[in-house]
Coordinates of C-alpha atoms in Angstrom, one line a residue:
M1033 CA 71.1 79.6 70.6
L1034 CA 69.7 77.3 67.9
R1035 CA 66.3 77.2 69.7
R1036 CA 66.1 81.0 69.7
R1037 CA 66.8 81.0 66.0
V1038 CA 64.1 78.5 65.3
L1039 CA 61.5 80.4 67.4
S1040 CA 62.5 83.7 65.8
A1041 CA 61.9 81.9 62.5
V1042 CA 58.4 81.2 63.4
V1043 CA 57.8 84.8 64.3
V1044 CA 59.2 86.0 61.0
L1045 CA 57.0 83.5 59.2
L1046 CA 53.9 84.8 60.8
A1047 CA 55.0 88.4 60.0
S1048 CA 55.6 87.5 56.4
A1049 CA 52.2 85.8 56.2
G1050 CA 50.6 89.0 57.5
S1051 CA 52.5 91.0 54.9
L1052 CA 51.2 88.7 52.2
S1053 CA 47.7 89.1 53.5
A1054 CA 48.1 92.9 53.4
Q1055 CA 49.3 92.6 49.8
A1056 CA 46.3 90.5 48.9
T1057 CA 43.9 92.9 50.6
S1058 CA 45.5 95.9 48.7
A1059 CA 45.2 94.0 45.4
N1060 CA 41.5 93.3 46.2
G1061 CA 40.8 96.9 47.4
Q1062 CA 37.6 97.6 45.3
P1063 CA 34.5 99.5 46.2
Q1064 CA 32.0 97.6 48.2
T1065 CA 29.4 97.7 45.5
Q1066 CA 31.8 96.0 43.1
E1067 CA 32.6 93.2 45.6
V1068 CA 28.8 92.6 46.1
A1069 CA 28.5 92.5 42.4
K1070 CA 31.3 89.9 42.0
A1071 CA 29.9 87.8 44.8
T1072 CA 27.6 86.1 42.4
T1073 CA 30.5 85.2 40.0
P1074 CA 31.6 81.6 40.5
A1075 CA 35.2 82.2 39.5
R1076 CA 37.5 82.8 42.4
D1077 CA 40.1 85.7 42.5
P1078 CA 43.6 84.3 41.6
V1079 CA 45.1 86.4 44.4
D1080 CA 42.9 84.7 46.9
L1081 CA 44.0 81.3 45.7
K1082 CA 47.6 82.4 45.9
L1083 CA 47.0 83.7 49.5
Q1084 CA 45.4 80.4 50.6
E1085 CA 48.2 78.4 49.0
A1086 CA 50.8 80.5 50.8
L1087 CA 49.1 80.1 54.1
R1088 CA 49.0 76.3 53.7
E1089 CA 52.7 76.4 52.9
R1090 CA 53.3 78.6 55.9
D1091 CA 51.4 76.2 58.2
A1092 CA 53.5 73.3 57.0
I1093 CA 56.8 75.1 57.6
I1094 CA 55.7 76.1 61.1
R1095 CA 54.8 72.5 61.9
N1096 CA 58.2 71.5 60.6
L1097 CA 60.0 74.1 62.7
L1098 CA 58.2 73.2 65.9
E1099 CA 59.0 69.5 65.3
R1100 CA 62.7 70.6 65.1
V1101 CA 62.4 72.6 68.3
N1102 CA 60.9 69.5 70.0
E1103 CA 63.8 67.4 68.6
L1104 CA 66.3 69.9 69.8
E1105 CA 64.9 69.8 73.4
W1106 CA 65.0 66.0 73.3
R1107 CA 68.7 66.2 72.3
M1108 CA 69.5 68.8 75.0
N1109 CA 67.9 66.7 77.7
G1110 CA 70.4 63.9 77.5
G1111 CA 70.3 63.1 73.8
F1112 CA 73.0 62.8 71.3
T1113 CA 73.4 63.8 67.7
T1114 CA 72.3 61.7 64.8
P1115 CA 71.9 62.5 61.1
A1116 CA 68.6 64.2 60.3
K1117 CA 66.6 63.9 57.1
V1118 CA 66.5 67.1 55.2
D1119 CA 62.9 68.1 54.5
E1120 CA 61.9 69.3 51.1
R1121 CA 61.0 73.0 51.2
P1122 CA 58.0 74.2 49.2
T1123 CA 58.1 77.0 46.7
L1124 CA 55.6 79.7 47.4
P1125 CA 53.8 81.5 44.6
A1126 CA 54.4 84.9 46.1
A1127 CA 58.0 85.8 45.2
S1128 CA 58.6 88.3 48.1
T1129 CA 57.2 86.0 50.7
S1130 CA 59.0 83.0 49.3
R1131 CA 62.4 84.8 49.7
V1132 CA 61.6 85.7 53.3
I1133 CA 60.6 82.2 54.3
N1134 CA 63.4 80.4 52.4
S1135 CA 65.9 82.8 54.1
V1136 CA 64.5 82.0 57.5
V1137 CA 64.5 78.2 56.9
S1138 CA 68.1 78.2 55.5
T1139 CA 69.4 80.0 58.7
S1140 CA 67.5 77.8 61.2
T1141 CA 67.5 74.4 59.6
Y1142 CA 68.8 71.6 61.8
D1143 CA 70.9 70.2 59.0
S1144 CA 72.8 67.0 59.1
T1145 CA 76.2 68.7 59.2
E1146 CA 75.3 70.6 62.4
R1147 CA 73.9 67.5 64.0
Q1148 CA 76.9 65.4 63.2
A1149 CA 79.4 68.0 64.4
T1150 CA 79.6 66.5 67.9
E1151 CA 78.7 62.8 67.2
A1152 CA 82.2 61.5 67.9
L1153 CA 82.3 63.6 71.1
D1154 CA 78.9 62.3 72.2
Q1155 CA 80.0 58.7 71.7
A1156 CA 83.2 59.2 73.7
L1157 CA 81.1 60.6 76.6
I1158 CA 78.5 57.8 76.4
V1159 CA 81.2 55.2 76.7
R1160 CA 82.7 57.0 79.7
G1161 CA 79.4 57.6 81.5
G1162 CA 79.3 61.4 80.8
L1163 CA 76.2 61.4 78.5
L1164 CA 73.0 59.4 78.4
L1165 CA 71.3 57.9 75.3
P1166 CA 68.0 59.5 74.3
S1167 CA 64.8 57.7 75.4
G1168 CA 64.1 54.8 73.1
T1169 CA 67.6 54.4 71.8
L1170 CA 69.3 51.0 72.1
E1171 CA 73.1 50.7 71.9
V1172 CA 75.0 47.4 71.8
D1173 CA 78.7 47.8 72.4
N1174 CA 81.0 44.8 71.7
T1175 CA 84.4 45.7 73.4
T1176 CA 87.4 43.5 73.5
S1177 CA 90.2 44.3 76.0
Y1178 CA 93.7 43.0 76.4
F1179 CA 95.6 43.3 79.7
S1180 CA 99.2 42.4 80.3
A1181 CA 100.7 42.2 83.9
S1182 CA 103.8 40.9 85.5
S1183 CA 105.2 40.5 89.0
D1184 CA 108.4 39.2 90.6
H1185 CA 106.9 37.9 93.8
V1186 CA 103.3 36.5 93.7
T1187 CA 101.6 33.4 94.9
V1188 CA 101.2 30.1 93.0
N1189 CA 98.7 28.4 95.2
G1190 CA 96.8 31.5 96.2
F1191 CA 93.5 33.0 95.2
A1192 CA 92.5 36.2 93.6
L1193 CA 90.2 38.6 95.5
L1194 CA 90.4 41.3 92.9
P1195 CA 91.5 41.2 89.2
V1196 CA 95.0 42.4 90.1
L1197 CA 95.3 40.9 93.6
V1198 CA 96.6 37.5 94.4
V1199 CA 96.8 36.2 98.0
G1200 CA 98.8 33.3 99.3
D1201 CA 102.3 32.1 100.0
I1202 CA 104.8 34.5 98.4
A1203 CA 107.5 32.7 96.3
S1204 CA 110.5 34.0 94.5
E1205 CA 109.0 33.5 91.0
R1206 CA 108.2 35.7 88.0
I1207 CA 104.7 35.6 86.6
R1208 CA 103.3 36.9 83.3
E1209 CA 99.6 37.3 83.0
D1210 CA 97.6 37.9 79.8
Y1211 CA 93.9 38.6 79.8
L1212 CA 91.6 38.8 76.7
L1213 CA 88.2 40.0 77.8
P1214 CA 85.4 40.5 75.3
N1215 CA 82.6 42.5 77.0
L1216 CA 79.1 42.7 75.5
T1217 CA 77.3 45.8 76.9
A1218 CA 73.7 46.9 76.1
R1219 CA 72.6 50.4 76.9
L1220 CA 69.0 51.6 76.6
G1221 CA 67.8 55.2 76.9
L1222 CA 64.7 55.5 79.1
P1223 CA 62.2 58.3 79.7
H1224 CA 62.7 60.9 82.5
K1225 CA 66.5 61.2 81.7
L1226 CA 67.3 57.6 82.7
Q1227 CA 69.4 54.9 81.2
G1228 CA 69.9 51.2 81.9
D1229 CA 72.8 49.0 80.9
V1230 CA 73.9 45.4 81.3
T1231 CA 77.5 44.2 80.8
I1232 CA 78.4 40.5 80.1
P1233 CA 82.1 39.7 80.2
Y1234 CA 83.3 36.5 78.5
G1235 CA 87.1 36.2 78.6
Y1236 CA 90.2 34.2 78.3
E1237 CA 93.1 34.3 80.8
L1238 CA 96.6 32.9 80.4
I1239 CA 99.1 32.8 83.3
R1240 CA 102.8 31.8 82.7
T1241 CA 105.0 31.2 85.7
V1242 CA 108.8 31.0 85.7
D1243 CA 110.2 29.7 89.0
A1244 CA 113.7 30.2 90.5
N1245 CA 114.9 27.2 88.5
N1246 CA 113.9 28.8 85.2
V1247 CA 111.1 26.3 84.7
Q1248 CA 108.0 27.7 83.0
T1249 CA 104.5 26.4 83.7
S1250 CA 101.2 27.7 82.1
S1251 CA 97.6 27.7 83.0
S1252 CA 94.6 29.1 81.2
S1253 CA 90.9 29.6 81.6
F1254 CA 88.0 30.6 79.3
G1255 CA 84.4 31.3 80.3
L1256 CA 81.9 33.7 81.7
G1257 CA 82.9 36.5 84.0
D1258 CA 80.9 38.5 86.6
I1259 CA 77.8 40.1 85.0
S1260 CA 77.0 43.6 86.1
A1261 CA 74.0 45.9 85.6
G1262 CA 73.4 49.6 86.3
I1263 CA 71.1 52.5 86.0
S1264 CA 72.0 56.1 85.4
R1265 CA 70.1 59.4 85.9
Q1266 CA 71.0 62.9 84.5
L1267 CA 70.8 65.3 87.4
T1268 CA 71.5 68.6 85.6
S1269 CA 72.0 69.8 82.1
E1270 CA 74.8 72.2 81.2
H1271 CA 73.9 75.8 81.3
G1272 CA 76.1 78.7 82.1
K1273 CA 78.7 77.6 84.7
I1274 CA 76.6 74.5 85.6
P1275 CA 78.0 71.3 84.0
D1276 CA 76.2 68.2 83.0
M1277 CA 75.9 66.0 86.0
L1278 CA 75.0 62.3 86.0
A1279 CA 74.6 59.8 88.8
S1280 CA 74.7 56.0 88.4
V1281 CA 74.4 52.8 90.5
R1282 CA 75.8 49.5 89.5
F1283 CA 75.6 46.0 90.9
K1284 CA 78.1 43.3 90.1
S1285 CA 77.2 39.6 90.5
T1286 CA 79.3 36.5 91.0
T1287 CA 78.4 34.6 87.8
G1288 CA 82.1 34.1 86.9
K1289 CA 84.2 31.2 88.2
D1290 CA 85.3 32.4 91.7
P1291 CA 88.9 31.9 92.9
F1292 CA 87.9 29.5 95.7
N1293 CA 88.1 25.7 95.5
L1294 CA 89.9 25.7 92.2
Q1295 CA 92.2 23.1 90.9
S1296 CA 95.9 24.1 90.8
S1297 CA 95.7 24.5 87.0
Q1298 CA 92.5 26.5 87.0
I1299 CA 92.2 30.3 86.9
A1300 CA 89.3 32.4 88.3
L1301 CA 87.4 34.7 86.0
G1302 CA 85.4 36.3 88.8
T1303 CA 86.0 37.8 92.2
G1304 CA 83.7 35.7 94.3
F1305 CA 82.0 38.7 95.9
N1306 CA 79.1 40.8 95.0
S1307 CA 79.6 44.6 94.9
I1308 CA 77.6 47.8 94.6
Q1309 CA 79.2 50.9 93.0
G1310 CA 78.0 54.5 93.0
N1311 CA 79.3 57.0 90.5
L1312 CA 79.0 60.8 90.0
T1313 CA 80.1 62.1 86.6
M1314 CA 80.4 65.7 85.5
A1315 CA 81.1 67.1 82.0
K1316 CA 81.7 70.7 80.9
S1317 CA 82.2 71.8 77.3
S1318 CA 84.5 74.5 76.1
D1319 CA 84.3 74.2 72.3
P1320 CA 85.9 72.1 70.9
V1321 CA 86.9 70.4 74.2
V1322 CA 84.8 68.7 76.8
F1323 CA 86.3 68.2 80.3
F1324 CA 84.9 65.4 82.4
G1325 CA 85.4 64.0 85.9
N1326 CA 84.1 61.0 87.8
L1327 CA 84.0 60.0 91.5
S1328 CA 83.2 56.4 92.4
Y1329 CA 82.7 54.4 95.6
T1330 CA 82.6 50.6 95.4
A1331 CA 81.3 48.6 98.4
N1332 CA 82.5 45.0 98.1
L1333 CA 80.1 42.8 100.1
K1334 CA 81.2 40.3 102.7
G1335 CA 81.1 36.6 102.0
D1336 CA 82.0 33.2 103.4
H1337 CA 84.1 30.8 101.4
T1338 CA 85.8 27.5 102.1
V1339 CA 89.6 27.8 102.3
S1340 CA 92.6 25.7 103.3
A1341 CA 93.1 25.5 107.1
N1342 CA 96.9 25.7 106.5
D1343 CA 97.4 22.8 109.0
P1344 CA 100.8 21.3 108.4
N1345 CA 99.7 18.0 110.1
N1346 CA 96.6 17.8 107.8
P1347 CA 97.3 19.6 104.4
A1348 CA 93.8 18.6 103.1
A1349 CA 92.0 20.3 106.0
T1350 CA 89.6 23.1 105.2
M1351 CA 87.7 25.8 107.1
V1352 CA 85.1 28.4 106.4
G1353 CA 86.7 31.8 106.0
H1354 CA 84.8 35.0 106.7
F1355 CA 86.0 37.5 104.1
N1356 CA 85.5 41.2 104.2
P1357 CA 86.8 42.6 100.9
G1358 CA 88.0 46.2 101.2
D1359 CA 85.9 49.0 99.7
A1360 CA 87.4 51.1 96.9
V1361 CA 87.4 54.8 96.2
G1362 CA 88.3 56.1 92.8
F1363 CA 88.3 59.1 90.5
Q1364 CA 88.8 59.9 86.9
I1365 CA 89.6 63.1 85.2
G1366 CA 90.2 63.9 81.5
S1367 CA 89.3 65.8 78.4
I1368 CA 87.8 64.9 75.0
L1369 CA 88.9 66.9 71.9
A1370 CA 86.7 67.0 68.8
L1371 CA 89.2 66.9 65.9
N1372 CA 86.4 67.0 63.3
P1373 CA 82.7 65.8 63.1
E1374 CA 83.9 62.2 62.9
V1375 CA 86.9 61.9 65.1
S1376 CA 87.5 62.7 68.8
M1377 CA 90.5 62.1 71.1
T1378 CA 90.5 61.4 74.8
L1379 CA 93.2 61.9 77.4
G1380 CA 92.5 60.8 81.0
W1381 CA 93.8 59.6 84.3
D1382 CA 92.2 56.8 86.4
Q1383 CA 93.0 56.4 90.1
R1384 CA 91.6 53.9 92.6
F1385 CA 92.4 53.1 96.2
T1386 CA 91.2 49.7 97.7
R1387 CA 91.3 49.0 101.4
S1388 CA 92.8 45.8 102.8
T1389 CA 90.8 42.6 102.7
T1390 CA 90.3 40.8 106.0
L1391 CA 90.0 37.1 106.6
N1392 CA 88.4 36.2 109.9
G1393 CA 89.0 39.8 111.1
V1394 CA 92.7 39.8 110.2
D1395 CA 94.2 41.9 107.4
I1396 CA 95.6 39.9 104.5
P1397 CA 99.1 41.2 103.8
A1398 CA 99.7 43.2 100.6
S1399 CA 95.9 43.5 100.0
Y1400 CA 95.9 47.3 100.0
L1401 CA 95.9 48.4 96.4
V1402 CA 96.8 51.7 94.7
E1403 CA 96.0 51.6 91.0
G1404 CA 96.8 54.4 88.6
T1405 CA 96.4 54.3 84.8
L1406 CA 97.1 56.9 82.1
R1407 CA 94.6 56.5 79.2
L1408 CA 94.6 57.6 75.6
G1409 CA 91.7 57.0 73.3
T1410 CA 90.0 57.9 70.1
S1411 CA 86.5 57.5 68.6
Y1412 CA 85.7 57.4 64.9
V1413 CA 82.2 57.6 63.4
Y1414 CA 82.5 55.7 60.2
A1415 CA 78.7 55.6 59.5
P1416 CA 75.6 57.1 61.0
G1417 CA 75.1 55.4 64.3
K1418 CA 78.2 53.3 64.0
T1419 CA 81.5 54.0 65.8
I1420 CA 84.9 52.5 66.5
D1421 CA 86.3 53.3 70.0
L1422 CA 90.0 52.7 70.8
S1423 CA 91.5 53.0 74.2
F1424 CA 95.2 52.5 75.3
G1425 CA 96.2 52.5 79.0
V1426 CA 99.6 52.4 80.8
G1427 CA 99.7 51.3 84.4
L1428 CA 101.9 53.5 86.5
T1429 CA 101.7 51.8 89.8
P1430 CA 102.8 48.2 90.8
D1431 CA 99.2 47.1 91.4
T1432 CA 98.0 48.0 87.9
P1433 CA 98.4 45.9 84.7
N1434 CA 101.4 47.1 82.7
L1435 CA 99.4 47.5 79.4
Q1436 CA 95.8 47.8 78.6
F1437 CA 94.3 48.0 75.1
S1438 CA 90.6 48.0 74.1
V1439 CA 88.7 48.0 70.9
G1440 CA 84.9 48.8 71.0
V1441 CA 82.4 48.6 68.1
P1442 CA 79.2 50.1 69.3
F1443 CA 76.1 50.5 67.1
R1444 CA 72.7 51.9 68.0
M1445 CA 69.1 51.7 66.8
G1446 CA 66.0 53.5 67.7
L1447 CA 63.2 51.5 69.3
W1448 CA 60.9 54.5 69.8
G1449 CA 61.2 58.2 69.3
P1450 CA 60.3 61.4 71.2
K1451 CA 56.7 62.4 71.4
Q1452 CA 55.8 65.1 68.9
K1453 CA 54.0 68.2 70.0
K1454 CA 50.6 68.7 68.3
L1455 CA 50.0 72.0 66.6
D1456 CA 46.6 73.2 65.5
V1457 CA 46.8 75.9 62.9
H1458 CA 43.6 77.6 61.7

């Protein structure tokens, strides 16, 4: 809609320039003999000077409008809204033409209010993978998450295969787990509707255990988690009934301290297995709401680790265990509501199913997971390019942390901008 308005503005400008030319011609309508006589006069006709000045002003406005059309196309092809500088508008000498041009510019200007109207919405979608950054835009997101989980029957001398899975001898004990996980994520918009990102988790974990004799023990760990990286591609842009559709692939490494060969007082900050995850995200707007959905599949790669042989005659004996972590399938649905240009709210549901993990071809008991989380969130744009993102989650299945809370402070900067279209005006 806005693009059609801008293009129609260019047409009206050309028509107004033609009208001005006709007025100038009418004003100069003298017999040919008189024009020849005046040709030798060095002084130029004031009407001609006004006409040339008006044409120069017209050309400048056309260039400005076409640059805005180019910027609008950049935004529509995976971009987001940022405040725009308001250009100074020239005052044309011809009063009638000036009124026409100023009227067109005022109705088609890509002003800052219009561009900021969906900034909070855009940020919420970017964080949730439903929108890409424009090419040349770098966003650094520092998010700190807190997780709280509890269980009445978990292992003490086991090992964690997944963040919420502990495998080992089950004891009649109560465990309280608290996680504080700062994540530093860098996203970079790339040409051809691509985006790359890297996430570096660096967290603190505290586990408190109360046994059957009401004796409490604590253990904690602080360090680097599993670094992950991904790349996203926008497949379609929203038009008509077709939603925005994005695909992404992520790889998770094993840089964090894995759960194998740990001392009894140590806690793992990584899973010990590489994984590859594929995502398909769709978003459809219905002003002022955006509905989004996500499908994901995570392939946890096999690995060999040294584990206890569980030999009662030799407690120190170990063996090489061949692990096959179960793959996971998940989905996410939700909506984002723009309350005003600076604030948006999110309501969503996350669900994930993880197949059982096998050790030497045998399923590990209780390793099949069903995770479900109800999420509420809000994004607040407190300055151009700066946002605060809050998220609150409640686990509604036994395999999910009871409470999740995240605070993100992303900020962005432009490394390079879109290529401008050249316009030759004669």
